[in-house]
C-alpha cells in the first residue's frame, strides 16, 4: 500500500490537474500510480455529489424566482427572462445549458409537489404526482412489461415442449408449467394496473388512440371472461 505522504501528494495533484497525459505519470512508480488512481476515483465521487447538489440548489433558486414573481409555473415572460438571465450570466455552452435546465425543471417539479397543496396543484393544472414519482411509476411499468415478456416466453416454451412430447410431460414439469402460467397471470394483472388513468383520459391522446385503448381493453375483458368461465369448471378427474 502507498504511504500516506504519497497519497497526499497524489490528492494534491488530482485537485489541480486537468486532462492527464501519459507523459505526466510515466516516471511514477506503482505505489504512486495506485494512490493517484484512488485519488481520481474519490474525486469523481465528490465531484458527482457536488454537481448533484448544485443542480438541486439551482432548482431552489429558480423556483424562488418564480414565487417572487407570483408565477409558480414559470410561464410568464418576465419570469422566463429572469431565469434565462441566470443561465446567460453563467456562460454555459449550449449542450451543458440544455442538460442543466432539464435537470433543474425535474427538481422544480418535485419542489412544487412538496410546497403546493393538492388544491393549488389542481388550480395550476399540475398533476399531483411529482416527476420523481412518475419516474418510479414508469420504471415499475417497464419492469412489469419485462416480467410479462419473460413469463410469456416461459409459457410459450412450455407449450412448445408439450406439443413436442405429445403431452407426455413428467409430473415435475407439470408443476413448472403451472407455476409459469401463474406468473403469466400475475404479470398480466400488474401490466393492466400500471395503466395511468389520468393519461388515458387526458387530451394527450387523440380520439383514434383513445378508441384503440378502449378496443384493447374490451378485448382483454372478453378474453378474461372466457378464461374465467373455463377456470371455474372443475376439471375431470384423472383415471
mmCIF file of C-alpha atoms in Angstrom, residues 2-228:
data_model
loop_
_atom_site.group_PDB
_atom_site.id
_atom_site.type_symbol
_atom_site.label_atom_id
_atom_site.label_comp_id
_atom_site.label_asym_id
_atom_site.label_seq_id
_atom_site.Cartn_x
_atom_site.Cartn_y
_atom_site.Cartn_z
ATOM 1 C CA UNK A 2 1.263 3.504 -0.742
ATOM 2 C CA UNK A 3 2.467 5.658 2.103
ATOM 3 C CA UNK A 4 0.344 8.499 3.471
ATOM 4 C CA UNK A 5 2.762 11.050 2.036
ATOM 5 C CA UNK A 6 2.423 9.547 -1.442
ATOM 6 C CA UNK A 7 -1.365 9.557 -1.126
ATOM 7 C CA UNK A 8 -1.391 13.215 -0.018
ATOM 8 C CA UNK A 9 0.818 14.243 -2.941
ATOM 9 C CA UNK A 10 -1.460 12.390 -5.364
ATOM 10 C CA UNK A 11 -4.571 14.023 -3.905
ATOM 11 C CA UNK A 12 -2.961 17.437 -4.265
ATOM 12 C CA UNK A 13 -2.063 16.662 -7.872
ATOM 13 C CA UNK A 14 -5.591 15.491 -8.636
ATOM 14 C CA UNK A 15 -7.095 18.665 -7.185
ATOM 15 C CA UNK A 16 -5.187 20.934 -9.550
ATOM 16 C CA UNK A 17 -4.722 18.862 -12.697
ATOM 17 C CA UNK A 18 -6.747 18.952 -15.882
ATOM 18 C CA UNK A 19 -6.715 16.220 -18.503
ATOM 19 C CA UNK A 20 -3.995 13.747 -17.582
ATOM 20 C CA UNK A 21 -1.457 12.694 -20.199
ATOM 21 C CA UNK A 22 0.677 9.572 -20.136
ATOM 22 C CA UNK A 23 3.839 11.672 -20.035
ATOM 23 C CA UNK A 24 2.622 13.140 -16.733
ATOM 24 C CA UNK A 25 2.840 9.788 -14.942
ATOM 25 C CA UNK A 26 5.374 7.728 -16.897
ATOM 26 C CA UNK A 27 8.060 8.223 -14.219
ATOM 27 C CA UNK A 28 5.814 7.380 -11.263
ATOM 28 C CA UNK A 29 6.223 4.010 -9.523
ATOM 29 C CA UNK A 30 3.315 1.644 -8.867
ATOM 30 C CA UNK A 31 2.515 2.875 -5.325
ATOM 31 C CA UNK A 32 2.293 6.418 -6.701
ATOM 32 C CA UNK A 33 0.042 5.266 -9.559
ATOM 33 C CA UNK A 34 -2.157 3.368 -7.104
ATOM 34 C CA UNK A 35 -2.517 6.428 -4.877
ATOM 35 C CA UNK A 36 -3.226 8.648 -7.872
ATOM 36 C CA UNK A 37 -5.883 6.254 -9.119
ATOM 37 C CA UNK A 38 -7.579 6.143 -5.717
ATOM 38 C CA UNK A 39 -7.497 9.942 -5.567
ATOM 39 C CA UNK A 40 -9.093 10.247 -9.023
ATOM 40 C CA UNK A 41 -11.833 7.779 -8.112
ATOM 41 C CA UNK A 42 -12.575 9.633 -4.860
ATOM 42 C CA UNK A 43 -12.565 12.979 -6.677
ATOM 43 C CA UNK A 44 -15.012 11.611 -9.245
ATOM 44 C CA UNK A 45 -17.474 10.663 -6.500
ATOM 45 C CA UNK A 46 -17.004 14.022 -4.753
ATOM 46 C CA UNK A 47 -17.463 15.974 -7.999
ATOM 47 C CA UNK A 48 -20.559 13.968 -8.879
ATOM 48 C CA UNK A 49 -22.099 14.623 -5.470
ATOM 49 C CA UNK A 50 -21.236 18.313 -5.666
ATOM 50 C CA UNK A 51 -22.759 18.542 -9.157
ATOM 51 C CA UNK A 52 -25.971 16.885 -7.968
ATOM 52 C CA UNK A 53 -26.193 19.309 -5.049
ATOM 53 C CA UNK A 54 -25.589 22.315 -7.307
ATOM 54 C CA UNK A 55 -28.404 21.239 -9.636
ATOM 55 C CA UNK A 56 -30.816 20.935 -6.709
ATOM 56 C CA UNK A 57 -29.665 24.292 -5.311
ATOM 57 C CA UNK A 58 -30.179 25.940 -8.684
ATOM 58 C CA UNK A 59 -33.677 24.433 -8.835
ATOM 59 C CA UNK A 60 -34.471 26.013 -5.452
ATOM 60 C CA UNK A 61 -33.242 29.386 -6.749
ATOM 61 C CA UNK A 62 -35.274 29.114 -9.958
ATOM 62 C CA UNK A 63 -38.420 28.171 -8.053
ATOM 63 C CA UNK A 64 -37.813 31.012 -5.589
ATOM 64 C CA UNK A 65 -37.607 33.421 -8.541
ATOM 65 C CA UNK A 66 -40.937 32.095 -9.792
ATOM 66 C CA UNK A 67 -42.552 32.544 -6.371
ATOM 67 C CA UNK A 68 -41.042 36.007 -6.013
ATOM 68 C CA UNK A 69 -42.907 36.955 -9.182
ATOM 69 C CA UNK A 70 -46.112 35.144 -8.186
ATOM 70 C CA UNK A 71 -45.640 32.713 -11.051
ATOM 71 C CA UNK A 72 -45.116 29.180 -9.616
ATOM 72 C CA UNK A 73 -45.439 27.591 -13.053
ATOM 73 C CA UNK A 74 -42.831 29.935 -14.514
ATOM 74 C CA UNK A 75 -44.896 30.697 -17.595
ATOM 75 C CA UNK A 76 -44.723 34.490 -17.514
ATOM 76 C CA UNK A 77 -42.396 36.251 -19.962
ATOM 77 C CA UNK A 78 -40.733 38.251 -17.178
ATOM 78 C CA UNK A 79 -40.154 35.083 -15.151
ATOM 79 C CA UNK A 80 -38.659 33.265 -18.115
ATOM 80 C CA UNK A 81 -36.362 36.218 -18.814
ATOM 81 C CA UNK A 82 -35.208 36.305 -15.191
ATOM 82 C CA UNK A 83 -34.347 32.596 -15.279
ATOM 83 C CA UNK A 84 -32.743 32.960 -18.701
ATOM 84 C CA UNK A 85 -30.522 35.718 -17.334
ATOM 85 C CA UNK A 86 -29.146 33.282 -14.743
ATOM 86 C CA UNK A 87 -28.084 30.829 -17.431
ATOM 87 C CA UNK A 88 -26.807 33.614 -19.699
ATOM 88 C CA UNK A 89 -24.605 35.035 -16.956
ATOM 89 C CA UNK A 90 -23.153 31.581 -16.248
ATOM 90 C CA UNK A 91 -21.719 31.466 -19.808
ATOM 91 C CA UNK A 92 -22.692 27.836 -20.380
ATOM 92 C CA UNK A 93 -22.228 26.087 -23.689
ATOM 93 C CA UNK A 94 -25.465 25.064 -25.405
ATOM 94 C CA UNK A 95 -25.258 21.362 -24.577
ATOM 95 C CA UNK A 96 -24.491 21.942 -20.900
ATOM 96 C CA UNK A 97 -27.196 24.570 -20.647
ATOM 97 C CA UNK A 98 -29.852 22.275 -22.086
ATOM 98 C CA UNK A 99 -28.821 19.354 -19.890
ATOM 99 C CA UNK A 100 -28.731 21.547 -16.782
ATOM 100 C CA UNK A 101 -32.055 23.270 -17.454
ATOM 101 C CA UNK A 102 -33.757 19.897 -17.999
ATOM 102 C CA UNK A 103 -32.395 18.635 -14.673
ATOM 103 C CA UNK A 104 -33.488 21.850 -12.941
ATOM 104 C CA UNK A 105 -37.031 21.523 -14.332
ATOM 105 C CA UNK A 106 -37.182 17.993 -12.943
ATOM 106 C CA UNK A 107 -36.236 19.166 -9.445
ATOM 107 C CA UNK A 108 -38.530 22.207 -9.650
ATOM 108 C CA UNK A 109 -41.375 19.810 -10.369
ATOM 109 C CA UNK A 110 -40.548 17.911 -7.205
ATOM 110 C CA UNK A 111 -40.382 21.173 -5.232
ATOM 111 C CA UNK A 112 -43.831 22.164 -6.460
ATOM 112 C CA UNK A 113 -45.309 18.925 -5.112
ATOM 113 C CA UNK A 114 -43.537 19.457 -1.792
ATOM 114 C CA UNK A 115 -44.756 23.012 -1.240
ATOM 115 C CA UNK A 116 -48.126 23.245 -3.002
ATOM 116 C CA UNK A 117 -51.354 21.675 -1.776
ATOM 117 C CA UNK A 118 -53.420 19.325 -3.909
ATOM 118 C CA UNK A 119 -55.908 22.132 -4.473
ATOM 119 C CA UNK A 120 -53.171 24.551 -5.568
ATOM 120 C CA UNK A 121 -51.702 21.961 -7.929
ATOM 121 C CA UNK A 122 -55.117 21.361 -9.462
ATOM 122 C CA UNK A 123 -55.726 25.090 -9.831
ATOM 123 C CA UNK A 124 -52.407 25.438 -11.642
ATOM 124 C CA UNK A 125 -53.190 22.489 -13.907
ATOM 125 C CA UNK A 126 -50.391 20.344 -12.469
ATOM 126 C CA UNK A 127 -50.523 16.635 -11.715
ATOM 127 C CA UNK A 128 -50.283 15.622 -8.084
ATOM 128 C CA UNK A 129 -47.599 13.042 -8.845
ATOM 129 C CA UNK A 130 -44.110 14.543 -8.816
ATOM 130 C CA UNK A 131 -41.587 13.885 -11.606
ATOM 131 C CA UNK A 132 -39.804 11.543 -9.194
ATOM 132 C CA UNK A 133 -43.000 9.611 -8.539
ATOM 133 C CA UNK A 134 -43.796 9.451 -12.255
ATOM 134 C CA UNK A 135 -40.278 8.215 -12.953
ATOM 135 C CA UNK A 136 -40.680 5.473 -10.349
ATOM 136 C CA UNK A 137 -44.054 4.553 -11.828
ATOM 137 C CA UNK A 138 -42.510 4.432 -15.299
ATOM 138 C CA UNK A 139 -39.731 2.161 -14.081
ATOM 139 C CA UNK A 140 -42.274 -0.077 -12.364
ATOM 140 C CA UNK A 141 -44.322 -0.207 -15.562
ATOM 141 C CA UNK A 142 -41.236 -1.150 -17.560
ATOM 142 C CA UNK A 143 -40.414 -3.831 -15.006
ATOM 143 C CA UNK A 144 -43.967 -5.192 -15.302
ATOM 144 C CA UNK A 145 -43.638 -5.320 -19.077
ATOM 145 C CA UNK A 146 -40.289 -7.072 -18.807
ATOM 146 C CA UNK A 147 -41.650 -9.603 -16.323
ATOM 147 C CA UNK A 148 -44.652 -10.123 -18.560
ATOM 148 C CA UNK A 149 -42.415 -10.750 -21.563
ATOM 149 C CA UNK A 150 -40.351 -13.240 -19.592
ATOM 150 C CA UNK A 151 -43.446 -15.044 -18.358
ATOM 151 C CA UNK A 152 -44.812 -15.132 -21.895
ATOM 152 C CA UNK A 153 -41.587 -16.659 -23.208
ATOM 153 C CA UNK A 154 -41.601 -19.255 -20.443
ATOM 154 C CA UNK A 155 -45.226 -20.145 -21.132
ATOM 155 C CA UNK A 156 -44.542 -20.340 -24.868
ATOM 156 C CA UNK A 157 -41.596 -22.632 -24.182
ATOM 157 C CA UNK A 158 -43.809 -24.854 -22.044
ATOM 158 C CA UNK A 159 -46.400 -25.034 -24.801
ATOM 159 C CA UNK A 160 -43.724 -25.949 -27.348
ATOM 160 C CA UNK A 161 -42.371 -28.698 -25.120
ATOM 161 C CA UNK A 162 -45.878 -30.009 -24.552
ATOM 162 C CA UNK A 163 -46.539 -30.251 -28.284
ATOM 163 C CA UNK A 164 -43.173 -31.868 -28.901
ATOM 164 C CA UNK A 165 -43.766 -34.562 -26.272
ATOM 165 C CA UNK A 166 -47.390 -35.194 -27.289
ATOM 166 C CA UNK A 167 -48.496 -34.158 -23.819
ATOM 167 C CA UNK A 168 -46.356 -36.792 -22.074
ATOM 168 C CA UNK A 169 -44.719 -34.447 -19.579
ATOM 169 C CA UNK A 170 -43.334 -35.702 -16.266
ATOM 170 C CA UNK A 171 -45.063 -34.536 -13.079
ATOM 171 C CA UNK A 172 -42.162 -32.195 -12.155
ATOM 172 C CA UNK A 173 -42.555 -30.415 -15.474
ATOM 173 C CA UNK A 174 -46.325 -30.121 -14.898
ATOM 174 C CA UNK A 175 -45.566 -28.177 -11.698
ATOM 175 C CA UNK A 176 -43.215 -25.868 -13.577
ATOM 176 C CA UNK A 177 -45.781 -25.286 -16.340
ATOM 177 C CA UNK A 178 -48.462 -24.402 -13.796
ATOM 178 C CA UNK A 179 -46.040 -22.040 -11.987
ATOM 179 C CA UNK A 180 -45.210 -20.292 -15.256
ATOM 180 C CA UNK A 181 -48.906 -19.860 -16.040
ATOM 181 C CA UNK A 182 -49.408 -18.313 -12.595
ATOM 182 C CA UNK A 183 -46.525 -15.938 -13.264
ATOM 183 C CA UNK A 184 -48.050 -15.019 -16.620
ATOM 184 C CA UNK A 185 -51.407 -14.214 -14.990
ATOM 185 C CA UNK A 186 -49.697 -12.110 -12.287
ATOM 186 C CA UNK A 187 -47.662 -10.253 -14.913
ATOM 187 C CA UNK A 188 -50.790 -9.526 -16.962
ATOM 188 C CA UNK A 189 -52.544 -8.105 -13.893
ATOM 189 C CA UNK A 190 -49.561 -5.925 -12.996
ATOM 190 C CA UNK A 191 -49.362 -4.548 -16.533
ATOM 191 C CA UNK A 192 -53.052 -3.591 -16.558
ATOM 192 C CA UNK A 193 -52.720 -1.970 -13.135
ATOM 193 C CA UNK A 194 -49.858 0.174 -14.454
ATOM 194 C CA UNK A 195 -52.146 1.887 -16.962
ATOM 195 C CA UNK A 196 -52.351 5.551 -15.980
ATOM 196 C CA UNK A 197 -55.993 6.602 -15.921
ATOM 197 C CA UNK A 198 -55.106 10.308 -15.971
ATOM 198 C CA UNK A 199 -53.115 9.854 -19.172
ATOM 199 C CA UNK A 200 -55.721 7.690 -20.877
ATOM 200 C CA UNK A 201 -58.495 10.251 -20.337
ATOM 201 C CA UNK A 202 -56.327 13.320 -20.923
ATOM 202 C CA UNK A 203 -56.044 15.434 -24.048
ATOM 203 C CA UNK A 204 -52.641 13.831 -24.650
ATOM 204 C CA UNK A 205 -54.432 11.015 -26.506
ATOM 205 C CA UNK A 206 -56.072 11.542 -29.866
ATOM 206 C CA UNK A 207 -59.543 10.164 -30.469
ATOM 207 C CA UNK A 208 -58.006 7.370 -32.531
ATOM 208 C CA UNK A 209 -55.603 6.415 -29.755
ATOM 209 C CA UNK A 210 -58.358 6.525 -27.151
ATOM 210 C CA UNK A 211 -60.562 4.284 -29.296
ATOM 211 C CA UNK A 212 -57.651 1.880 -29.751
ATOM 212 C CA UNK A 213 -57.095 1.655 -25.985
ATOM 213 C CA UNK A 214 -60.823 1.149 -25.440
ATOM 214 C CA UNK A 215 -60.888 -1.641 -28.047
ATOM 215 C CA UNK A 216 -57.850 -3.311 -26.464
ATOM 216 C CA UNK A 217 -59.429 -3.145 -23.008
ATOM 217 C CA UNK A 218 -62.673 -4.594 -24.389
ATOM 218 C CA UNK A 219 -60.728 -7.458 -25.984
ATOM 219 C CA UNK A 220 -58.917 -8.045 -22.684
ATOM 220 C CA UNK A 221 -62.218 -8.123 -20.830
ATOM 221 C CA UNK A 222 -63.682 -10.623 -23.298
ATOM 222 C CA UNK A 223 -60.598 -12.851 -23.088
ATOM 223 C CA UNK A 224 -60.549 -12.656 -19.302
ATOM 224 C CA UNK A 225 -64.244 -13.609 -19.153
ATOM 225 C CA UNK A 226 -63.568 -16.617 -21.392
ATOM 226 C CA UNK A 227 -60.670 -17.726 -19.183
ATOM 227 C CA UNK A 228 -62.684 -17.267 -16.005
#
